[in-house]
CSV table of C-alpha atoms in Angstrom, one decimal:
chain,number,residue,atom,x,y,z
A,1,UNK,CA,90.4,170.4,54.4
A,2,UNK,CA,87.7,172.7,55.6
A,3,UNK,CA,87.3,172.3,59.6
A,4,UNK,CA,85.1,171.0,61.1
A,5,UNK,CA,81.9,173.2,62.8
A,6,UNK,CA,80.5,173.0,66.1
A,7,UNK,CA,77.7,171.7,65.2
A,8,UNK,CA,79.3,168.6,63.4
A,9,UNK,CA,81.1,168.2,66.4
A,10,UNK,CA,78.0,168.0,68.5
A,11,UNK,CA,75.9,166.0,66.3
A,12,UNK,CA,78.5,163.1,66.5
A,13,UNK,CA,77.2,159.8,68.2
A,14,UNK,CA,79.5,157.6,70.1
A,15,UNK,CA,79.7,153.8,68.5
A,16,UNK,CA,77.6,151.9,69.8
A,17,UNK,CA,79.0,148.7,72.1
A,18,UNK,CA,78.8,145.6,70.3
A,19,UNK,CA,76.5,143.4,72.1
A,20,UNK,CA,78.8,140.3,72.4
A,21,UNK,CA,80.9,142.8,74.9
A,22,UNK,CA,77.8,144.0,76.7
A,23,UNK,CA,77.4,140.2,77.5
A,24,UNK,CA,80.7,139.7,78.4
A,25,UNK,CA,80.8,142.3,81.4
A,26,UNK,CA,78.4,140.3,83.4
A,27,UNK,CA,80.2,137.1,83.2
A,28,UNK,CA,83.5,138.7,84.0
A,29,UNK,CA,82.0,140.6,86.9
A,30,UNK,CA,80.5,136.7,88.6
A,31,UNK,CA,84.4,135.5,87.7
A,32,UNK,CA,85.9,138.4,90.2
A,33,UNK,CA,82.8,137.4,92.4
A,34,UNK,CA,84.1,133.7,92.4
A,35,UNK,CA,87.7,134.7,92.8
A,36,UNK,CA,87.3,136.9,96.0
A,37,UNK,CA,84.9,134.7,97.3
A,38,UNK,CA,87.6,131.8,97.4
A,39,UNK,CA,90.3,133.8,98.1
A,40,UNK,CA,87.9,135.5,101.3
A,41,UNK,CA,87.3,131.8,102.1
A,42,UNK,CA,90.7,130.6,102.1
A,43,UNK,CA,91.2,133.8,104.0
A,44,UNK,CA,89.3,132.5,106.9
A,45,UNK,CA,90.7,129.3,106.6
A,46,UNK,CA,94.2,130.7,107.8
A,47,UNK,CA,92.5,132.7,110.5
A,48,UNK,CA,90.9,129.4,111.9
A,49,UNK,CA,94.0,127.3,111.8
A,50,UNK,CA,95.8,130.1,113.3
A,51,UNK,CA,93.6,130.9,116.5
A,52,UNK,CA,92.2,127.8,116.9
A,53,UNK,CA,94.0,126.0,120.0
A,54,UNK,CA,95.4,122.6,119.9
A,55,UNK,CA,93.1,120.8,122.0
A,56,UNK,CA,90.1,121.1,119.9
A,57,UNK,CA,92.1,118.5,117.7
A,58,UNK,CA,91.7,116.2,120.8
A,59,UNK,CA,87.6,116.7,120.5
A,60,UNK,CA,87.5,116.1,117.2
A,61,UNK,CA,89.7,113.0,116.9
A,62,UNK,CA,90.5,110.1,119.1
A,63,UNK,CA,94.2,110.4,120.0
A,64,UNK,CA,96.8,107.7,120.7
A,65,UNK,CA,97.4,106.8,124.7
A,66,UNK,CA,100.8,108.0,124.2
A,67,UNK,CA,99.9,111.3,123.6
A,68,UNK,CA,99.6,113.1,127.4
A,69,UNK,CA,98.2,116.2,126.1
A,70,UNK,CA,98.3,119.1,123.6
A,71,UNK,CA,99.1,123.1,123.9
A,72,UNK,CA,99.2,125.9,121.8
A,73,UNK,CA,97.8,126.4,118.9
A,74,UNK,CA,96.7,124.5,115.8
A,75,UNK,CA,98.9,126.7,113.6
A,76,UNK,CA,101.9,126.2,115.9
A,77,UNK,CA,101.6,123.9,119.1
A,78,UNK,CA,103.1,121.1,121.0
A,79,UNK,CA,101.8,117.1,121.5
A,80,UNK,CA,102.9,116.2,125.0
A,81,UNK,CA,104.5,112.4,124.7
A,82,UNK,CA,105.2,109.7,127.2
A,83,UNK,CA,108.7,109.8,128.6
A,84,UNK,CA,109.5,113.3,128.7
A,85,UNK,CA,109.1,113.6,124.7
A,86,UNK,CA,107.5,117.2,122.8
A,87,UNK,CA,106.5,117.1,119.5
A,88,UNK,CA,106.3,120.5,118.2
A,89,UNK,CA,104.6,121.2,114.7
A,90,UNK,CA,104.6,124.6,112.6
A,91,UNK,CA,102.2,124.8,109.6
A,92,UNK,CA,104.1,125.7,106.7
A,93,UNK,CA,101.6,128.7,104.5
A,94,UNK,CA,104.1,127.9,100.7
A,95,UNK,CA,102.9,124.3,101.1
A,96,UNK,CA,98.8,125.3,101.0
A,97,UNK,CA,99.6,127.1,97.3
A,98,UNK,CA,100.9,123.7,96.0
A,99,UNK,CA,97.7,121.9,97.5
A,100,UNK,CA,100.1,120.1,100.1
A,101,UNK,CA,99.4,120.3,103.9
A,102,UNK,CA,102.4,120.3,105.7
A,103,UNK,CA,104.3,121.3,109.1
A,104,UNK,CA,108.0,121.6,110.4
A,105,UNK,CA,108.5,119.3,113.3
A,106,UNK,CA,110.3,119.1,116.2
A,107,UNK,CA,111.0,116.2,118.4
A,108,UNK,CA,112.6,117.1,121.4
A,109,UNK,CA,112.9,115.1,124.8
A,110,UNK,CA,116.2,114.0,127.4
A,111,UNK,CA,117.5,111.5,125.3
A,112,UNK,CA,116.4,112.6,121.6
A,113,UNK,CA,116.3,115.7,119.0
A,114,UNK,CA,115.2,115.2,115.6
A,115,UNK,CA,114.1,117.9,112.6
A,116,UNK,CA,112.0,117.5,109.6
A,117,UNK,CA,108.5,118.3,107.2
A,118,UNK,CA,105.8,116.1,107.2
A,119,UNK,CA,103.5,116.9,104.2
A,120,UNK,CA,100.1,115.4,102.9
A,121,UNK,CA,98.7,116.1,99.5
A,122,UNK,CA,95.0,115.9,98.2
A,123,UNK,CA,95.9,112.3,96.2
A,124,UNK,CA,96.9,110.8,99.5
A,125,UNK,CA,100.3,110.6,99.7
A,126,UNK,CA,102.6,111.4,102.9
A,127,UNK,CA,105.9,112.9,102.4
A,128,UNK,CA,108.7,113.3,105.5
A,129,UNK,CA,111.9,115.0,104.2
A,130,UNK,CA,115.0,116.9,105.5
A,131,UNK,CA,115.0,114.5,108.8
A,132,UNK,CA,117.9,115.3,110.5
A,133,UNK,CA,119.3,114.5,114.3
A,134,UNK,CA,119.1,111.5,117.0
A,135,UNK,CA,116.9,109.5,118.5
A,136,UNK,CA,117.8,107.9,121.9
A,137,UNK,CA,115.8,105.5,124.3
A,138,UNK,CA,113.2,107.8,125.2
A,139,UNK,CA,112.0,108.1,121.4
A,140,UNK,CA,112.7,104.4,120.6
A,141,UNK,CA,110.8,103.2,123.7
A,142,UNK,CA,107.6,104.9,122.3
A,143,UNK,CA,108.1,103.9,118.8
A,144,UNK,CA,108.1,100.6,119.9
A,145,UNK,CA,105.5,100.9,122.8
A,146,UNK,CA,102.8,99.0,120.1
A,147,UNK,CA,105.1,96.1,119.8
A,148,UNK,CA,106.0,96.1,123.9
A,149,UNK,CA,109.9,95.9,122.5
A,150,UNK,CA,112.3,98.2,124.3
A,151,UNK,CA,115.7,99.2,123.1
A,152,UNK,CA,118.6,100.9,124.4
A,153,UNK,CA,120.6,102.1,121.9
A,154,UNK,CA,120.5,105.2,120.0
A,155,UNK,CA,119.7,106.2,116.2
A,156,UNK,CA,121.5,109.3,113.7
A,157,UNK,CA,118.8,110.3,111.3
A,158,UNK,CA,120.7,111.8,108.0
A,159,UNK,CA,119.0,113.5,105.3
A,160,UNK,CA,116.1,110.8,105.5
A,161,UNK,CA,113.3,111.4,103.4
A,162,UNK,CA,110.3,108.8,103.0
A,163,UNK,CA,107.5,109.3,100.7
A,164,UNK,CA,104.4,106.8,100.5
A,165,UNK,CA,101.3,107.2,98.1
A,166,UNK,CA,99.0,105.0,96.1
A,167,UNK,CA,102.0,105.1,93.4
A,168,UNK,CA,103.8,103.5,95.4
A,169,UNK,CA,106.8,104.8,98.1
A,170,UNK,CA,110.4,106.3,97.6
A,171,UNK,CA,113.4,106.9,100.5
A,172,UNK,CA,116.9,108.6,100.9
A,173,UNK,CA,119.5,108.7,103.3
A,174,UNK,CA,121.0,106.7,106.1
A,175,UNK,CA,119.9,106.4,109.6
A,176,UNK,CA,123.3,105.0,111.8
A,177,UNK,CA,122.6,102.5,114.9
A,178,UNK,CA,125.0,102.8,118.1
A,179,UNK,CA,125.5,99.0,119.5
A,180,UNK,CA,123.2,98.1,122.1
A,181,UNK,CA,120.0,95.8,123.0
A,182,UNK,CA,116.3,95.5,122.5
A,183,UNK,CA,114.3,93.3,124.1
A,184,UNK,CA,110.7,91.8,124.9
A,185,UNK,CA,108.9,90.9,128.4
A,186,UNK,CA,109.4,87.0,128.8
A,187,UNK,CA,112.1,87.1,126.3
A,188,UNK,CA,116.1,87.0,125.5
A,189,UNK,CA,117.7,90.4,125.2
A,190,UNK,CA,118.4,90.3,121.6
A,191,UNK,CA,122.0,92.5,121.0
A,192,UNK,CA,122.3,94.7,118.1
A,193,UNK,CA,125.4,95.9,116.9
A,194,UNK,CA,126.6,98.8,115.7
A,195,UNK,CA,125.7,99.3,111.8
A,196,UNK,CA,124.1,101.7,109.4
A,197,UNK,CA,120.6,101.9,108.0
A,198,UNK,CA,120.9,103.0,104.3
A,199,UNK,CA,117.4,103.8,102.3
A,200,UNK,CA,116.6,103.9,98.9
A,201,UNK,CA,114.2,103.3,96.1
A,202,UNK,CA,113.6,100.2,94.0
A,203,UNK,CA,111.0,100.8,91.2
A,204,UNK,CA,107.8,102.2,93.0
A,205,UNK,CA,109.5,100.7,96.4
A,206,UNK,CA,111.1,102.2,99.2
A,207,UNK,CA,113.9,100.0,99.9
A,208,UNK,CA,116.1,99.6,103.9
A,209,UNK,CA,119.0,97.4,104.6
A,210,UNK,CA,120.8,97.1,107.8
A,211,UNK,CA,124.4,96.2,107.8
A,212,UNK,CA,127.0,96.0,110.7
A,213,UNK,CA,129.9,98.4,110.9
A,214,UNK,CA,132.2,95.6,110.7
A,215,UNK,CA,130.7,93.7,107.6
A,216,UNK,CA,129.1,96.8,105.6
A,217,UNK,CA,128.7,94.4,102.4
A,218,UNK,CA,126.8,91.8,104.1
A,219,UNK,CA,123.3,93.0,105.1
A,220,UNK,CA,121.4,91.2,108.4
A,221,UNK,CA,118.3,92.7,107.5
A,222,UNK,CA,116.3,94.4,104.5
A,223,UNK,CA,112.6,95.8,104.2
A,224,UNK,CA,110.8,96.9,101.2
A,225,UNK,CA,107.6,99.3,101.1
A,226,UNK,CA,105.2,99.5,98.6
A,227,UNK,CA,101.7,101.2,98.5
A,228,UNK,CA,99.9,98.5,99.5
A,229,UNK,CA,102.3,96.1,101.8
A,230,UNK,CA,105.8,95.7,103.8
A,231,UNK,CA,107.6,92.7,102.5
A,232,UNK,CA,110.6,91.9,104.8
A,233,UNK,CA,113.5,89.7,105.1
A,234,UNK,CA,116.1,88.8,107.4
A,235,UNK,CA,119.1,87.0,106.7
A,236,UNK,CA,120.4,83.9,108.3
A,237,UNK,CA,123.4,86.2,109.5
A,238,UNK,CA,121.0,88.6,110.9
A,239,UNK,CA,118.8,85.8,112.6
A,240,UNK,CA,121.5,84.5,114.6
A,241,UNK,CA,121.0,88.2,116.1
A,242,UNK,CA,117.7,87.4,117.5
A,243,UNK,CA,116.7,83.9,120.1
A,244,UNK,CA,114.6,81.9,119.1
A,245,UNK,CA,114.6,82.5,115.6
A,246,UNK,CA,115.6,79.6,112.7
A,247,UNK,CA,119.1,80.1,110.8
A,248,UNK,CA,119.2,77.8,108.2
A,249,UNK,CA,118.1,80.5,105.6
A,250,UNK,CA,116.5,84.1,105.1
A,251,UNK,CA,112.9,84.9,106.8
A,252,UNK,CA,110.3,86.5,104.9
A,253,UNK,CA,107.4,88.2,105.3
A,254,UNK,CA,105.0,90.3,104.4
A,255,UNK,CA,102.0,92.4,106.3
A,256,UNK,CA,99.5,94.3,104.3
A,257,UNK,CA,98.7,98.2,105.1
């Protein structure tokens, strides 16, 4: 083959770019645009949750009376509770990527000291897992502060883990009671004994029944959660527990959400 001349060479044209390309570059140039523009967003997003201290929360919100105050930050900070209680939160980054909010908390105070994550998600549903430790007076006093019932007694939390959504709710674990009292202003002290919570999950319910340590098989006491309402029941055995209430066969309710 004869080669090829200079001039050849230089007469060459280069292909020319096929038109459906030439339109293509624009649109893939607005797609990076988009991109960094969320990802600059969610950026700034971090930034704010990170500096931003913990008592804006209290401007932007009403708060419970039993919360005395708020420190730190809104990334990582610290709610102030009655009776000597801390309840310490740490946002947890992974969680954002799986369109969850969710923190690591801490509850701390003389009496109690309790781990676990609370997580949210964009269809509405609330997820606590991995709670772990006690809970003594101080923590059941505030729980119980809307119902004015005091009890003093204290609570194991093991491996519980609640979740509640408009699918309904799920529960694991066991939660073990130390025998002790609870009572009302203006009424008997009720005595509890000492027993064991155990959770679970019945269809799209989250299911609870109390048992004493003495008669495990025989339950005093069950609640069931759905998405929508809390049916419980108490057992004629569990109802001899508390004054004033009827024996002669199980109590049911139910209260809406």
């Amino acid at each position: 083959m004869p080669p090829r001349s200079a001039t050849a060479d230089a007469g060459a044209k280069t292909p020319p770019v096929p038109p459906a390309r030439r339109k293509a570059r624009p649109a893939r140039r607005l797609v990076w645009v988009f991109v960094l523009t969320c990802f600059a967003l969610f950026v700034f997003a971090i930034a704010l949750l990170a500096t931003a201290p913990a008592r804006s929360l209290a401007r932007a919100v009403s708060l419970p009376p039993q919360l005395a105050g708020l420190s730190g930050g809104l990334w990582q900070g610290r709610a102030h509770l009655e009776g000597g209680l801390a309840l310490d939160w740490t946002l947890v980054p992974a969680e954002l990527l799986r369109g969850r909010l969710a923190a690591d908390l801490v509850l701390s105070g003389p009496a109690s000291l309790a781990r676990g994550r609370l997580a949210a998600g964009a269809n509405g549903a609330v997820r606590l897992t991995g709670l772990d430790g006690r809970l003594g007076p101080d923590a059941l006093a505030l729980a119980g502060s809307g119902a004015d019932l005091s009890c003093v007694l204290t609570t194991g939390l093991h491996g519980v883990r609640i979740t509640h959504g408009p699918g309904g709710a799920s529960a694991g674990g066991r939660i073990s009671v130390t025998d002790g009292t609870c009572n009302r202003p203006g009424a008997t002290t009720m005595q509890v004994p000492a027993g064991t919570v155990t959770l679970g999950t019945s269809g799209a319910r989250a299911t609870a029944s109390f048992a004493a340590d003495t008669a495990p098989d025989t339950p005093l006491a069950g609640l069931a959660l759905g998405a929508e309402r809390i049916d419980l029941r108490v057992e004629p055995e569990g109802a001899a527990l508390v004054p004033g209430l009827p024996r002669g066969g199980p109590i049911e309710l139910q209260y809406p959400l």
